[in-house]
Amino acid sequence: MPELPEAETIARDLQRSVAGRRIEAVRVRHADVLGPPLTARRLGARLRGRRIEAVGRRGKNVVLLLDDDTRLMVNLGMTGRLVPSRSPAAAELRHVAVRFRLDDGEALLYDDARRFGRIDLHDAEAWRRRDAELGLEPLSDAFTPAALHDLLQRSRTPVRNWLLDQRKVAGVGNIYANEALFRAGVAPGRSARSLTAAEAGRLRDALREVLGEAITARGTTFSDYRDGAGEPGGFAIALRVYGREGEPCVLCRTEVRREVLTNRSMFLCPACQR
DNA sequence: AACGCGCCCTGTCCGC
DNA sequence: TGCGGACAGGGCGCGT
């Protein structure tokens, strides 16, 4: 999906474009994006008349806070997009799954070609539980070198896979996991618990750095991602290893390799990453 | 109980 | 031009 920087960009865009609007009606065209026990009928009943107080993010999820203290949580899967109907890009959407009609005559569109995305609605109590299931925010103060090192110690899974587990650290996906491991000089196949405190510290810094830079660039568009106005992100040219199989390493000119681990690509420089 | 695997679904690209 | 296979920012449910 959209990983943390993409979700952050979308949330910021929607905070400007739809915060303060009231939801008048909901139309569901593909109910399979609704997380159980949600149905089209229930979603409409619970959202009708609600005002969107604020749009934020938790991990890779875009979160709309409503005026009755419920939260509409959107996980964008691989191809999910949230775009206001007034945006010029809205006309090109081919897979609108849910349309939220707003009180200004416009609508917020949820488009998702593959329908891997999920929409959930949480009251305050359910949100507390869901929030607690998600791991540390990598850009928060709590994400210290010691905290990351401690967590890594508890697992023997390959560190690339470990980073994708949203219960440990929330918001990192395959692109930024690979990029951060390259920047930290750590081989992605290493067991999580094998990282030294120094390596964990470098990984922590690399994660914050690459996620921060990607937010500044409004996310990475590898193929499908679009921001909250339907536009591609600008970070793809800054990727150092992801998608660069066969190209020379930016540091040492060794060929960047692609390896497949648990059905997902890893990109690495075999010389720079140990 | 942690971990890996298969699967969900559609679009695109590449080789033949 | 058509067709099959590989691949894609994710995550759930299952078995071991």
Coordinates of C-alpha atoms (C1' of nucleotides) in Angstrom, one line a residue:
Chain A
M1 CA 0.0 0.0 0.0
P2 CA 0.4 3.2 0.7
E3 CA 2.7 3.0 3.7
L4 CA 3.1 5.6 6.5
P5 CA 4.3 8.5 4.3
E6 CA 1.5 8.0 1.8
A7 CA -1.2 7.7 4.5
E8 CA 0.2 10.8 6.2
T9 CA 0.1 12.7 2.9
I10 CA -3.5 11.6 2.2
A11 CA -4.5 12.5 5.8
R12 CA -3.1 16.0 5.5
D13 CA -4.8 16.5 2.2
L14 CA -8.1 15.4 3.5
Q15 CA -7.7 17.5 6.7
R16 CA -7.7 20.5 4.4
S17 CA -10.4 19.3 1.9
V18 CA -13.0 17.5 4.0
A19 CA -12.5 18.2 7.7
G20 CA -15.5 20.2 9.0
R21 CA -17.9 18.6 6.4
R22 CA -20.9 16.7 7.4
I23 CA -21.6 13.2 5.8
E24 CA -25.1 13.2 4.3
A25 CA -25.2 9.8 2.7
V26 CA -23.1 6.8 1.9
R27 CA -23.2 4.6 -1.2
V28 CA -21.4 1.3 -1.1
R29 CA -20.7 -0.3 -4.5
H30 CA -18.3 -3.0 -3.3
A31 CA -19.3 -4.2 0.2
D32 CA -16.2 -6.5 0.4
V33 CA -14.1 -3.4 1.4
L34 CA -16.2 -3.2 4.6
G35 CA -14.7 -5.0 7.6
P36 CA -17.1 -7.3 9.4
P37 CA -19.5 -6.7 11.0
L38 CA -20.0 -3.6 8.9
T39 CA -22.6 -3.7 6.1
A40 CA -23.6 -1.0 3.7
R41 CA -26.8 -0.4 5.7
R42 CA -25.1 -0.1 9.0
L43 CA -22.3 2.1 7.7
G44 CA -24.9 4.5 6.2
A45 CA -27.0 4.5 9.4
R46 CA -24.0 5.3 11.6
L47 CA -22.4 7.9 9.4
R48 CA -25.4 9.9 8.2
G49 CA -25.4 13.3 9.8
R50 CA -21.9 12.9 11.3
R51 CA -19.5 15.7 11.0
I52 CA -15.8 15.0 10.2
E53 CA -13.9 16.7 13.0
A54 CA -10.4 15.8 11.9
V55 CA -8.4 13.5 9.6
G56 CA -5.3 11.8 10.9
R57 CA -3.3 8.6 10.6
R58 CA -2.3 5.6 12.7
G59 CA 0.3 3.4 11.1
K60 CA -0.7 3.1 7.5
N61 CA -4.3 3.8 8.2
V62 CA -6.1 7.0 7.5
V63 CA -8.4 7.8 10.4
L64 CA -11.4 10.2 10.2
L65 CA -12.5 11.4 13.6
L66 CA -16.3 12.0 13.7
D67 CA -18.3 14.3 16.0
D68 CA -19.8 11.4 18.0
D69 CA -16.2 10.2 18.9
T70 CA -16.3 7.3 16.5
R71 CA -13.5 6.8 14.1
L72 CA -13.7 5.7 10.5
M73 CA -10.5 3.8 9.8
V74 CA -9.4 3.3 6.2
N75 CA -6.7 0.8 5.4
L76 CA -5.8 1.4 1.8
G77 CA -4.5 -2.1 1.0
M78 CA -2.4 -2.0 -2.2
T79 CA -4.5 0.2 -4.4
G80 CA -6.8 2.2 -2.2
R81 CA -7.3 5.9 -2.9
L82 CA -9.3 8.6 -1.0
V83 CA -10.1 11.5 -3.3
P84 CA -12.7 14.3 -3.1
S85 CA -15.0 14.3 -6.1
R86 CA -14.1 17.9 -6.9
S87 CA -10.5 16.9 -7.6
P88 CA -9.7 16.8 -11.3
A89 CA -8.3 13.3 -10.8
A90 CA -11.7 12.0 -9.5
A91 CA -12.9 11.6 -13.1
E92 CA -10.3 9.0 -13.8
L93 CA -11.3 6.7 -10.9
R94 CA -12.5 3.4 -12.3
H95 CA -13.1 1.4 -9.1
V96 CA -15.0 3.5 -6.7
A97 CA -16.1 1.2 -3.9
V98 CA -17.6 3.7 -1.5
R99 CA -18.9 7.2 -2.0
F100 CA -19.4 9.5 1.0
R101 CA -21.7 12.4 0.0
L102 CA -20.8 15.5 2.0
D103 CA -22.9 18.6 2.9
D104 CA -21.2 20.9 0.4
G105 CA -22.5 18.9 -2.5
E106 CA -19.2 17.2 -3.1
A107 CA -18.3 13.6 -2.1
L108 CA -15.3 11.8 -0.7
L109 CA -14.6 8.8 -2.9
Y110 CA -12.9 5.5 -1.8
D111 CA -11.5 3.9 -4.9
D112 CA -9.7 0.5 -4.8
A113 CA -8.9 -1.6 -7.9
R114 CA -7.9 -4.7 -6.1
R115 CA -10.2 -4.2 -3.1
F116 CA -7.5 -5.3 -0.6
G117 CA -8.4 -2.2 1.4
R118 CA -10.6 -2.3 4.5
I119 CA -13.0 0.3 6.0
D120 CA -13.8 -0.1 9.7
L121 CA -15.9 2.0 12.1
H122 CA -14.8 2.1 15.8
D123 CA -16.5 3.6 18.8
A124 CA -14.3 5.0 21.5
E125 CA -13.9 1.6 23.2
A126 CA -13.2 -0.4 20.0
W127 CA -10.8 2.3 18.9
R128 CA -8.8 1.9 22.1
R129 CA -8.5 -1.8 21.5
R130 CA -7.6 -1.4 17.8
D131 CA -5.0 1.3 18.6
A132 CA -3.4 -1.0 21.2
E133 CA -3.0 -3.8 18.7
L134 CA -0.8 -1.5 16.5
G135 CA 2.8 -1.1 17.3
L136 CA 5.0 2.0 17.9
E137 CA 4.8 5.0 15.7
P138 CA 8.3 5.2 14.2
L139 CA 8.2 9.0 14.2
S140 CA 7.1 9.3 17.8
D141 CA 9.3 10.1 20.8
A142 CA 8.6 6.6 22.1
F143 CA 10.5 5.1 19.2
T144 CA 13.9 5.2 20.8
P145 CA 17.0 3.2 19.8
A146 CA 16.6 1.2 23.1
A147 CA 12.9 0.5 22.5
L148 CA 13.6 -0.8 19.0
H149 CA 16.5 -2.9 20.1
D150 CA 14.4 -4.4 22.9
L151 CA 11.6 -5.3 20.5
L152 CA 14.0 -6.8 18.0
Q153 CA 15.5 -9.0 20.7
R154 CA 12.2 -10.9 21.1
S155 CA 12.1 -12.3 17.5
R156 CA 14.2 -14.5 15.3
T157 CA 12.3 -13.7 12.1
P158 CA 14.2 -12.0 9.3
V159 CA 14.4 -8.3 10.1
R160 CA 12.8 -7.3 6.9
N161 CA 9.7 -9.4 7.7
W162 CA 9.8 -8.2 11.3
L163 CA 9.5 -4.6 10.1
L164 CA 6.4 -5.4 8.1
D165 CA 4.6 -6.7 11.2
Q166 CA 2.2 -3.8 12.2
R167 CA 2.0 -5.0 15.8
K168 CA 5.6 -4.2 16.3
V169 CA 6.2 -1.0 14.5
A170 CA 3.2 0.6 12.7
G171 CA 3.4 2.1 9.2
V172 CA 6.4 0.4 7.6
G173 CA 5.8 -1.6 4.5
N174 CA 8.1 -3.3 1.9
I175 CA 9.5 -0.2 0.2
Y176 CA 10.6 1.7 3.4
A177 CA 11.7 -1.5 5.2
N178 CA 14.1 -2.2 2.3
E179 CA 15.2 1.5 2.1
A180 CA 15.8 1.8 5.8
L181 CA 17.8 -1.4 6.0
F182 CA 20.0 -0.2 3.1
R183 CA 20.6 3.1 4.9
A184 CA 21.4 1.3 8.1
G185 CA 23.8 -1.1 6.4
V186 CA 21.9 -4.1 7.7
A187 CA 21.1 -7.2 5.5
P188 CA 17.4 -7.7 5.3
G189 CA 17.6 -11.5 5.9
R190 CA 19.3 -11.1 9.3
S191 CA 17.4 -12.5 12.2
A192 CA 15.8 -9.6 14.1
R193 CA 17.5 -10.6 17.4
S194 CA 20.9 -10.7 15.8
L195 CA 21.0 -6.9 15.5
T196 CA 23.4 -5.2 17.9
A197 CA 22.4 -2.1 19.8
A198 CA 24.4 0.0 17.4
E199 CA 22.7 -1.6 14.4
A200 CA 19.3 -1.1 16.0
G201 CA 20.1 2.5 16.6
R202 CA 21.2 3.0 13.0
L203 CA 18.0 1.3 11.8
R204 CA 15.9 3.5 14.0
D205 CA 17.5 6.6 12.6
A206 CA 17.3 5.3 9.1
L207 CA 13.6 4.6 9.4
R208 CA 12.8 8.1 10.8
E209 CA 15.0 9.7 8.1
V210 CA 13.5 7.9 5.1
L211 CA 9.9 8.2 6.3
G212 CA 10.4 11.9 7.0
E213 CA 12.0 12.5 3.6
A214 CA 9.2 10.6 1.9
I215 CA 6.5 12.6 3.7
T216 CA 8.3 15.8 2.4
A217 CA 8.2 14.4 -1.1
R218 CA 4.5 13.5 -0.6
G219 CA 5.1 9.7 -0.8
T220 CA 6.4 7.2 -3.2
T221 CA 4.4 6.3 -6.4
F222 CA 5.8 3.0 -7.6
S223 CA 2.7 2.2 -9.6
D224 CA -0.6 2.9 -8.1
Y225 CA -0.4 5.2 -5.1
R226 CA -2.1 8.6 -5.4
D227 CA -2.4 11.3 -2.8
G228 CA -5.5 13.0 -1.4
A229 CA -5.9 15.0 -4.6
G230 CA -5.3 12.1 -6.9
E231 CA -1.7 13.0 -7.8
P232 CA 1.4 10.8 -7.7
G233 CA 4.0 11.1 -5.0
G234 CA 7.6 12.3 -5.7
F235 CA 9.8 10.0 -3.7
A236 CA 10.3 7.3 -6.3
I237 CA 13.5 8.9 -7.7
A238 CA 15.0 9.0 -4.2
L239 CA 14.7 5.2 -3.7
R240 CA 18.2 3.8 -3.3
V241 CA 17.6 0.0 -3.6
Y242 CA 13.8 -0.7 -3.9
G243 CA 13.0 -1.6 -7.6
R244 CA 16.7 -1.1 -8.6
E245 CA 17.7 -4.7 -9.3
G246 CA 20.8 -4.8 -11.5
E247 CA 21.6 -1.2 -11.1
P248 CA 24.9 -0.1 -9.4
C249 CA 24.7 0.6 -5.7
V250 CA 24.7 4.4 -5.1
L251 CA 27.5 3.9 -2.5
C252 CA 29.8 1.3 -3.9
R253 CA 28.6 0.5 -7.5
T254 CA 28.1 -3.2 -6.7
E255 CA 25.0 -4.5 -8.5
V256 CA 21.8 -4.2 -6.4
R257 CA 20.2 -7.7 -6.0
R258 CA 16.6 -8.7 -5.7
E259 CA 15.8 -11.7 -3.5
V260 CA 12.4 -13.2 -2.7
L261 CA 11.7 -13.9 1.0
T262 CA 8.2 -15.2 2.0
N263 CA 6.8 -14.3 -1.4
R264 CA 7.9 -10.6 -1.3
S265 CA 10.9 -9.0 -3.0
M266 CA 13.9 -7.7 -1.0
F267 CA 16.3 -5.3 -2.6
L268 CA 19.8 -5.0 -1.2
C269 CA 23.4 -4.2 -1.8
P270 CA 25.3 -7.4 -0.9
A271 CA 28.5 -5.3 -0.2
C272 CA 27.0 -2.5 1.9
Q273 CA 24.6 -4.5 3.9
R274 CA 25.9 -7.0 6.4
Chain B
dA1 C1' 3.1 -18.8 20.2
dA2 C1' 5.7 -17.3 16.6
dC3 C1' 6.2 -17.9 12.0
dG4 C1' 5.5 -19.0 7.1
dC5 C1' 2.3 -19.9 3.5
dG6 C1' -1.7 -19.4 0.5
dC7 C1' -5.0 -16.5 -0.7
dC8 C1' -7.9 -12.4 -1.5
dC9 C1' -8.4 -9.4 -6.6
dT10 C1' -7.2 -6.5 -10.7
dG11 C1' -4.0 -4.4 -13.7
dT12 C1' 0.2 -4.1 -16.1
dC13 C1' 4.2 -5.6 -18.3
dC14 C1' 7.2 -8.9 -20.6
dG15 C1' 8.3 -12.9 -23.5
dC16 C1' 6.8 -15.9 -26.9
Chain C
dT1 C1' -2.5 -9.0 -31.5
dG2 C1' -3.2 -12.5 -28.2
dC3 C1' -2.1 -15.3 -24.2
dG4 C1' 0.2 -17.0 -20.1
dG5 C1' 3.0 -16.0 -16.2
dA6 C1' 5.1 -13.0 -13.0
dC7 C1' 4.7 -9.2 -10.3
dA8 C1' 2.7 -5.3 -7.4
dG9 C1' 3.4 0.0 -1.1
dG10 C1' -1.1 -5.4 2.4
dG11 C1' -3.0 -8.3 5.7
dC12 C1' -6.0 -12.3 7.3
dG13 C1' -6.7 -17.0 8.6
dC14 C1' -4.7 -21.2 8.8
dG15 C1' -1.5 -25.0 10.0
dT16 C1' 2.7 -26.4 12.3

